[in-house]
XYZ file of C-alpha atoms in Angstrom:
558
model
C -256.267 -42.412 167.774
C -257.384 -41.791 171.603
C -260.767 -40.203 172.182
C -261.690 -36.847 174.543
C -262.338 -39.381 177.564
C -258.925 -41.099 177.300
C -257.071 -37.524 177.018
C -258.974 -36.205 180.138
C -258.105 -39.468 181.926
C -254.268 -38.868 180.952
C -254.686 -35.332 182.241
C -256.396 -36.314 185.319
C -253.311 -38.963 186.329
C -251.008 -35.744 186.260
C -253.052 -34.126 189.020
C -254.802 -31.688 186.743
C -258.424 -31.125 185.454
C -259.781 -29.026 182.720
C -263.356 -27.449 183.910
C -265.234 -24.630 182.167
C -264.892 -21.232 182.305
C -267.202 -18.500 180.971
C -264.702 -16.231 180.180
C -261.671 -18.273 178.950
C -263.754 -21.351 177.599
C -261.955 -23.701 180.156
C -259.187 -23.385 182.737
C -256.980 -26.136 184.007
C -256.767 -26.532 187.740
C -254.430 -28.648 189.954
C -256.537 -31.695 191.802
C -253.539 -32.005 194.076
C -250.909 -29.689 195.658
C -247.685 -29.019 193.583
C -244.965 -27.497 195.555
C -242.482 -24.979 194.135
C -240.241 -26.385 191.465
C -242.191 -29.545 191.129
C -242.896 -30.780 187.438
C -246.465 -30.203 186.351
C -246.010 -31.839 183.016
C -243.346 -33.295 180.807
C -243.939 -34.393 177.343
C -242.438 -34.590 173.718
C -243.983 -32.020 171.448
C -245.874 -33.064 168.800
C -243.255 -31.378 166.434
C -240.389 -29.268 166.941
C -237.394 -28.045 165.052
C -234.172 -25.819 165.614
C -234.077 -22.240 164.306
C -231.799 -21.500 161.284
C -229.561 -18.268 161.334
C -232.148 -16.271 158.854
C -235.141 -17.930 160.291
C -234.937 -16.795 163.647
C -237.923 -14.593 163.832
C -241.138 -15.614 162.416
C -243.134 -12.816 161.138
C -246.277 -13.650 163.002
C -248.984 -11.466 161.798
C -246.432 -9.161 160.580
C -248.335 -6.442 158.933
C -250.604 -5.606 155.744
C -247.707 -3.572 154.272
C -245.698 -6.588 152.579
C -248.640 -9.151 152.650
C -246.838 -11.816 150.443
C -244.560 -14.570 151.729
C -243.575 -15.684 148.395
C -240.085 -14.794 146.912
C -239.703 -13.829 143.477
C -235.928 -15.226 143.344
C -235.396 -18.779 141.964
C -232.770 -21.391 142.944
C -232.034 -19.856 146.477
C -230.840 -22.364 148.955
C -231.960 -22.265 152.604
C -229.601 -22.133 155.458
C -228.270 -25.352 156.523
C -228.783 -26.689 160.133
C -226.871 -25.241 162.549
C -228.111 -26.897 165.683
C -228.964 -30.365 167.022
C -232.385 -31.508 166.153
C -232.950 -33.116 169.556
C -231.624 -30.705 172.217
C -231.347 -27.578 169.889
C -227.859 -26.662 170.935
C -225.326 -25.602 168.624
C -223.531 -28.396 166.489
C -220.038 -28.745 166.861
C -217.341 -29.016 164.156
C -217.812 -32.632 163.792
C -221.172 -34.245 164.672
C -223.036 -37.392 164.292
C -225.990 -37.663 161.998
C -228.828 -40.151 161.241
C -227.249 -43.070 158.890
C -230.533 -43.263 156.742
C -231.637 -39.469 156.322
C -228.164 -38.036 156.726
C -228.711 -34.296 156.205
C -232.246 -34.195 158.004
C -231.323 -35.245 161.410
C -227.886 -33.985 162.654
C -227.034 -34.110 166.486
C -224.565 -32.630 168.908
C -223.439 -35.830 170.264
C -224.100 -39.443 170.170
C -226.243 -39.329 173.279
C -228.455 -37.057 171.540
C -228.811 -39.236 168.422
C -229.685 -42.215 170.743
C -232.260 -40.202 172.670
C -233.850 -38.557 169.503
C -234.107 -42.102 167.931
C -235.629 -43.734 170.818
C -238.081 -40.973 171.535
C -239.414 -40.243 167.949
C -236.905 -40.656 164.877
C -237.569 -44.240 164.611
C -240.845 -43.228 163.306
C -240.090 -40.230 161.890
C -237.199 -41.108 159.687
C -237.951 -41.075 155.994
C -241.441 -40.238 156.640
C -241.127 -36.711 155.521
C -239.093 -35.569 152.683
C -237.016 -32.845 153.857
C -235.298 -32.240 150.739
C -238.768 -31.257 149.221
C -239.412 -29.007 152.265
C -236.125 -27.357 151.931
C -236.752 -26.684 148.481
C -240.189 -25.406 149.009
C -238.924 -23.271 151.971
C -236.675 -21.588 149.495
C -239.621 -20.096 147.605
C -240.601 -18.307 150.650
C -239.047 -15.266 152.347
C -236.760 -16.412 155.334
C -239.142 -15.120 157.971
C -241.959 -17.359 156.649
C -240.049 -20.451 156.010
C -240.424 -21.655 159.858
C -244.350 -21.724 159.238
C -243.973 -24.049 156.147
C -241.512 -26.291 158.092
C -244.005 -26.613 161.136
C -247.027 -27.317 158.608
C -245.121 -30.133 157.051
C -243.718 -31.604 160.243
C -246.921 -31.383 162.271
C -248.588 -32.802 159.334
C -246.217 -35.875 159.355
C -246.434 -36.236 162.964
C -250.301 -36.473 162.637
C -250.062 -39.053 159.740
C -247.771 -40.991 162.050
C -250.094 -41.155 164.831
C -252.813 -42.586 162.566
C -250.674 -44.896 160.905
C -249.118 -46.616 163.816
C -251.226 -49.165 164.905
C -250.216 -50.144 168.260
C -250.527 -46.717 169.925
C -246.986 -46.488 170.717
C -245.530 -43.951 171.695
C -248.262 -42.952 173.986
C -247.170 -39.129 173.905
C -247.910 -39.193 170.084
C -251.229 -40.288 170.535
C -251.910 -37.760 173.224
C -250.467 -34.848 171.536
C -252.435 -35.985 168.397
C -255.728 -36.073 170.548
C -255.035 -32.551 171.881
C -254.318 -31.069 168.617
C -257.952 -31.868 167.640
C -259.132 -29.825 170.447
C -257.187 -26.776 169.877
C -259.108 -23.648 168.515
C -257.667 -21.990 165.397
C -259.581 -18.902 165.415
C -259.592 -18.907 161.844
C -262.858 -16.656 161.484
C -261.033 -13.910 163.523
C -257.635 -13.723 161.601
C -257.198 -10.450 159.683
C -257.876 -11.268 155.885
C -253.986 -10.130 155.132
C -252.873 -12.918 157.431
C -254.940 -15.692 155.839
C -253.874 -14.401 152.630
C -250.314 -15.160 153.858
C -251.168 -18.344 155.117
C -253.102 -19.521 151.778
C -249.602 -18.571 149.889
C -247.407 -20.431 152.356
C -249.968 -23.412 152.126
C -249.947 -23.370 148.249
C -246.336 -23.596 148.139
C -246.348 -26.565 150.631
C -249.181 -28.467 148.658
C -247.305 -27.779 145.216
C -243.818 -28.923 146.190
C -244.083 -31.468 149.256
C -246.069 -34.313 147.460
C -245.475 -37.003 150.200
C -248.543 -37.947 152.115
C -246.524 -37.614 155.317
C -246.480 -33.867 154.981
C -250.219 -33.394 154.759
C -251.658 -35.392 157.333
C -254.460 -32.746 157.831
C -256.081 -34.235 154.773
C -256.369 -37.694 155.769
C -259.903 -36.827 157.335
C -262.423 -38.460 154.966
C -264.624 -35.113 155.086
C -261.830 -33.650 152.906
C -262.115 -33.923 149.313
C -258.975 -34.648 147.098
C -257.604 -31.734 145.145
C -255.022 -29.143 145.803
C -257.471 -26.630 146.754
C -258.959 -28.519 149.415
C -255.530 -29.463 150.795
C -254.459 -25.888 150.664
C -257.399 -25.093 152.554
C -256.900 -27.807 155.245
C -253.390 -26.485 155.717
C -254.431 -22.912 156.025
C -256.641 -24.142 158.863
C -253.725 -25.878 160.479
C -251.498 -22.589 160.109
C -254.379 -20.976 161.983
C -254.433 -23.369 164.642
C -250.763 -23.802 165.749
C -250.177 -20.041 164.805
C -251.883 -19.012 168.112
C -250.802 -22.045 169.886
C -247.181 -22.641 169.348
C -244.081 -22.400 171.707
C -240.495 -20.831 171.278
C -237.696 -23.200 172.804
C -235.444 -20.488 174.831
C -232.051 -20.476 175.753
C -232.178 -18.681 179.144
C -228.274 -18.147 179.407
C -227.644 -16.866 175.885
C -231.210 -15.048 175.528
C -231.973 -16.548 172.515
C -234.774 -18.598 170.679
C -233.394 -21.921 169.792
C -236.349 -23.746 168.495
C -239.877 -23.664 167.495
C -242.185 -26.181 169.096
C -245.967 -27.381 168.714
C -246.938 -29.215 171.751
C -251.009 -29.062 171.551
C -251.177 -30.646 175.082
C -249.518 -27.610 176.749
C -251.417 -25.118 174.654
C -254.869 -26.935 175.342
C -254.404 -27.202 179.056
C -252.732 -23.874 180.242
C -254.131 -20.526 179.966
C -251.950 -17.253 179.807
C -251.215 -15.017 182.823
C -248.701 -12.085 182.815
C -247.466 -13.157 186.227
C -247.850 -16.969 185.892
C -247.334 -19.819 188.625
C -245.445 -22.134 186.087
C -243.093 -21.900 183.289
C -241.676 -24.168 180.904
C -238.277 -25.013 179.642
C -237.275 -27.245 176.670
C -234.872 -29.943 178.189
C -233.457 -32.878 176.287
C -236.296 -33.163 173.859
C -238.992 -32.772 176.186
C -241.452 -29.693 176.902
C -241.261 -29.609 180.827
C -243.861 -27.273 182.718
C -242.643 -26.706 186.422
C -244.447 -24.846 189.352
C -242.782 -21.417 189.880
C -244.530 -21.211 193.202
C -246.665 -23.459 195.264
C -249.770 -24.245 193.555
C -252.824 -25.193 195.809
C -255.484 -27.721 194.804
C -258.238 -26.081 192.973
C -256.025 -23.271 191.665
C -255.344 -22.565 188.207
C -252.144 -23.356 186.551
C -250.973 -20.653 184.238
C -248.142 -20.052 181.671
C -246.947 -16.672 180.060
C -247.711 -16.452 176.295
C -245.790 -13.161 176.165
C -242.714 -11.923 177.644
C -243.294 -9.950 180.793
C -240.835 -7.367 180.197
C -243.084 -5.433 177.875
C -245.654 -2.552 178.906
C -248.990 -3.804 179.649
C -250.562 -2.106 176.399
C -247.951 -4.018 174.338
C -248.724 -7.157 176.078
C -252.305 -6.851 175.686
C -251.955 -5.760 172.071
C -249.976 -8.994 171.141
C -252.205 -11.059 173.016
C -255.411 -9.694 171.206
C -253.780 -9.537 167.734
C -252.061 -13.001 168.004
C -253.869 -15.136 170.664
C -257.394 -13.601 170.045
C -258.177 -12.577 173.909
C -258.052 -9.531 176.213
C -256.043 -10.284 179.046
C -257.677 -9.636 182.617
C -254.878 -11.130 184.837
C -254.041 -9.685 188.156
C -251.048 -7.829 186.545
C -252.855 -6.362 183.799
C -255.908 -5.361 185.892
C -253.584 -3.385 188.399
C -255.423 -4.139 191.734
C -253.002 -6.561 193.477
C -249.728 -5.656 194.692
C -248.226 -7.126 191.560
C -250.561 -5.134 189.443
C -249.701 -1.802 191.037
C -245.974 -2.512 190.288
C -247.110 -3.289 186.636
C -248.648 0.231 186.744
C -245.490 1.915 188.074
C -243.520 0.045 185.068
C -246.085 0.944 182.690
C -246.124 4.503 183.460
C -250.120 3.981 183.870
C -252.268 5.807 186.477
C -255.580 4.330 187.584
C -255.262 1.538 185.123
C -255.084 3.546 181.956
C -252.857 2.119 179.314
C -249.486 3.418 178.872
C -250.547 4.812 175.460
C -253.396 6.734 177.127
C -251.354 7.822 179.836
C -247.981 8.689 177.933
C -250.341 10.919 175.360
C -250.844 13.225 178.295
C -247.258 13.560 179.589
C -244.336 15.448 178.359
C -241.491 13.519 176.650
C -240.043 10.753 178.654
C -236.927 11.581 180.638
C -233.858 9.555 181.179
C -233.115 7.542 184.581
C -231.254 9.864 186.683
C -228.571 7.961 187.213
C -227.843 6.658 183.647
C -224.453 7.690 182.618
C -223.756 10.005 179.878
C -220.195 9.989 179.973
C -218.591 6.475 181.716
C -215.439 8.788 182.625
C -216.783 11.708 184.139
C -219.792 10.014 185.548
C -219.149 7.816 189.044
C -220.926 4.692 189.213
C -223.495 4.390 191.904
C -226.502 2.466 192.802
C -229.739 4.128 193.713
C -230.916 2.707 197.105
C -234.425 1.570 195.643
C -232.407 -1.007 193.575
C -230.913 -2.472 196.692
C -234.077 -2.543 198.365
C -235.808 -4.482 195.737
C -232.710 -6.659 195.606
C -232.975 -7.477 199.167
C -236.634 -8.445 198.858
C -235.712 -11.040 196.422
C -232.858 -12.265 198.662
C -235.050 -12.721 201.715
C -237.525 -14.632 199.472
C -235.416 -17.057 197.688
C -232.416 -17.406 200.100
C -234.408 -18.367 203.414
C -236.620 -20.815 201.830
C -239.476 -18.783 202.924
C -242.582 -20.691 203.400
C -245.522 -19.698 205.609
C -249.057 -21.548 206.631
C -250.527 -20.333 203.225
C -247.630 -21.591 201.232
C -245.820 -18.953 198.958
C -248.549 -16.564 198.885
C -248.038 -14.370 201.610
C -243.981 -14.387 200.894
C -244.724 -13.272 197.355
C -247.163 -10.510 198.658
C -244.506 -9.273 201.152
C -242.096 -8.921 198.111
C -244.654 -6.927 196.279
C -244.936 -4.724 199.415
C -241.059 -4.164 199.562
C -241.003 -3.281 195.921
C -243.622 -0.751 196.179
C -242.087 0.822 199.158
C -238.791 0.872 197.527
C -239.785 2.855 194.514
C -242.570 5.073 195.931
C -240.400 8.082 196.008
C -238.916 7.612 192.626
C -239.294 9.714 189.727
C -241.272 8.119 187.009
C -238.444 7.973 184.655
C -236.312 6.065 186.732
C -238.839 2.953 187.102
C -240.470 2.741 183.845
C -239.883 -0.028 181.178
C -238.024 2.743 179.236
C -235.334 2.932 182.090
C -234.890 -0.862 181.912
C -234.227 -0.597 178.323
C -231.468 2.141 178.696
C -230.076 -0.156 181.603
C -230.117 -3.167 179.619
C -228.195 -1.297 176.541
C -225.904 0.037 179.027
C -225.019 -3.290 180.477
C -224.465 -4.551 176.967
C -222.438 -1.821 175.601
C -219.898 -2.033 178.758
C -219.752 -5.622 178.428
C -218.888 -5.345 174.502
C -216.032 -2.496 175.706
C -215.085 -4.721 178.595
C -214.272 -7.407 175.969
C -212.207 -5.090 174.163
C -209.750 -4.466 176.840
C -211.643 -1.488 178.749
C -211.500 -2.891 182.229
C -212.106 0.568 183.865
C -215.616 -0.106 182.626
C -216.289 -3.081 185.018
C -217.867 -1.097 187.596
C -220.346 0.388 185.168
C -221.054 -3.353 183.735
C -221.737 -4.237 187.515
C -224.089 -1.232 188.326
C -225.954 -1.984 185.049
C -226.386 -5.670 185.583
C -227.945 -4.718 189.090
C -230.397 -2.301 187.442
C -231.518 -4.885 184.831
C -231.964 -7.506 187.774
C -234.117 -5.262 189.653
C -236.418 -4.713 186.947
C -236.550 -8.271 186.409
C -237.849 -8.732 189.839
C -240.348 -6.322 189.518
C -241.817 -7.578 186.171
C -241.171 -11.457 186.781
C -242.120 -14.121 189.262
C -239.196 -14.265 191.500
C -238.277 -18.030 190.320
C -238.464 -16.848 186.649
C -235.353 -18.527 184.843
C -234.458 -15.098 183.714
C -234.244 -13.963 187.293
C -231.908 -16.652 188.062
C -229.469 -15.887 185.075
C -229.419 -12.521 185.757
C -228.638 -13.043 189.420
C -225.454 -15.069 188.293
C -224.533 -12.444 185.416
C -224.875 -9.876 188.177
C -222.668 -11.820 190.623
C -220.007 -12.377 188.090
C -219.700 -8.645 187.024
C -219.783 -7.469 190.747
C -217.086 -10.064 191.579
C -214.978 -8.744 188.616
C -215.392 -5.220 189.313
C -214.162 -5.559 192.809
C -211.041 -7.562 191.710
C -210.062 -4.199 189.354
C -209.839 -1.752 192.311
C -208.379 -2.085 195.948
C -211.259 -0.209 197.218
C -214.869 -1.150 196.345
C -215.642 0.783 193.229
C -219.208 1.177 193.857
C -220.876 1.866 197.443
C -222.947 -1.283 198.543
C -221.013 -3.591 196.133
C -219.054 -6.093 198.270
C -218.548 -9.931 199.177
C -221.817 -10.164 201.014
C -223.476 -9.140 197.872
C -222.066 -11.413 195.455
C -222.629 -14.158 197.961
C -226.381 -13.157 197.922
C -226.429 -12.976 194.193
C -225.024 -16.540 193.704
C -227.217 -18.068 196.363
C -230.348 -16.454 194.707
C -229.327 -17.877 191.221
C -228.828 -21.235 192.839
C -232.217 -21.217 194.344
C -234.087 -19.635 191.414
C -232.423 -21.862 188.780
C -232.960 -24.956 190.782
C -236.626 -24.285 190.811
C -237.214 -22.959 187.305
C -235.002 -25.185 185.395
C -233.792 -28.332 187.455
C -230.124 -27.516 187.260
C -227.636 -28.984 186.248
C -229.719 -31.196 183.965
C -231.740 -28.622 182.133
C -230.968 -28.165 178.385
C -232.786 -24.917 178.197
C -229.245 -23.421 179.142
C -226.522 -23.293 176.241
C -224.336 -25.269 179.091
C -226.275 -26.236 182.259
C -223.085 -27.878 183.605
C -220.924 -24.434 183.022
C -223.653 -22.567 185.088
C -223.216 -25.139 187.844
C -219.401 -24.845 187.745
C -219.651 -20.984 187.858
C -222.053 -21.102 190.721
C -219.571 -23.592 192.657
C -216.510 -21.609 191.802
C -218.102 -18.208 192.953
C -219.035 -19.694 196.206
C -215.498 -21.299 196.571
C -213.691 -17.908 196.007
C -215.829 -16.051 198.469
C -215.205 -18.878 201.041
C -211.633 -18.631 200.323
C -211.521 -14.915 200.749
C -214.330 -14.494 203.401
C -217.565 -13.004 203.025
C -216.293 -9.289 203.655
C -213.623 -9.522 200.814
C -213.589 -7.000 198.178
């Protein structure tokens, strides 16, 4: 097992350094410049597994109303795997399997089988009794099963790191060393959560007897006996309960897997407006710079979705990760903080809850349709201004003497100028939710043959994109995928009418959206190679096809 000095040396070779911080404990700063889109860290997770249909939403710190994860039913089976254990993509009708463990390792392609074997399965195969894990998982409610799977898998990985004598693969030793430095906050967890964790741990210890699943208890300081083993697993659950990651398919807008990657958890603190993001790509957790990161600057990730009000984000961070967020977006003094205050409906940095308690009931956005037939689709000017600010930044390769900083500040100024005269109900998070529902409803109806709703699908997608630009960093993967989604909807809405169905919807807008999608996704996810998209090759083809159609028809085409 590596010592702390070797771990720090590994981190230093990647241009990073952990330094003490009185408020955060430590922070990780860049020791060299990272350009926009550059990989900051790429490593195999300590353990990861794809979601199963009824296990997609782990009930992290659910509540105290139903504190028991145990299921009284007997003989229930768990859902079978429906995703590749390497890339987490859906399994085809016919798929290859590991010839030795069969049901435990199933793949979407021979390439994934080979890659997974070379990366990790050669030491994992047969080391964990997956049938026993499934039997134990069946005794828990579906939403708690991922915790048991993660506890067993991380235990097996730690056991493998101890028993492999030659120190190979190196990433396993690095992740195991980082695991030893993670903080679990066990003393801070609510008692009902600890009770839930204890029941999960008791099921694991009682039904999964192989030593591989209990790598936590190999420490000589832990005595024998199920009580001591259960206690060790509870500590482990606390540790990765506030340090785990979710693999996300940005094109399908769905969580595809659960990851325990201690090194990334150890290194990168949270920000609601981060300068880096990660994608799960071909079995690797890849952290990429969303903008230029200068030497000495802290590297940050987002632990929670930025499309939540400030009060919700802060509560989640306090309840699950046990800290109070003081990032620039939450504090409200910076340009992006002021934008967030408008989204949140907050005034003078009050929380949304406090502000809303003094206000009348929230009104619907003024342009939201109540009847698709009678209400003519249109786009508010502020939406176009916000989108033009994004296009100027990402489509012109804007870089100044201070890197990306002034360009990003200019986008914030553009946003604030665009929305300063807007009624609050038009630009709050509640308005975003209404427009997202409108977009999804219109797409559902269009798929049923209601082509007359293409214009409304187009308009709502542009509103959703404008809110993404207000909440996420401009090179965030979701900004890129929404740019492409809006481009396709704008193009399709133009094809159903001889005249532009909506003011400001034209060929140049489509081209700007497509080029923005291309620029953003190349930075955030390294298209076309990223597997954080259900089909990155398809996204690349769609971008190329739209540009080809625009070129053939001219930028001023319908």
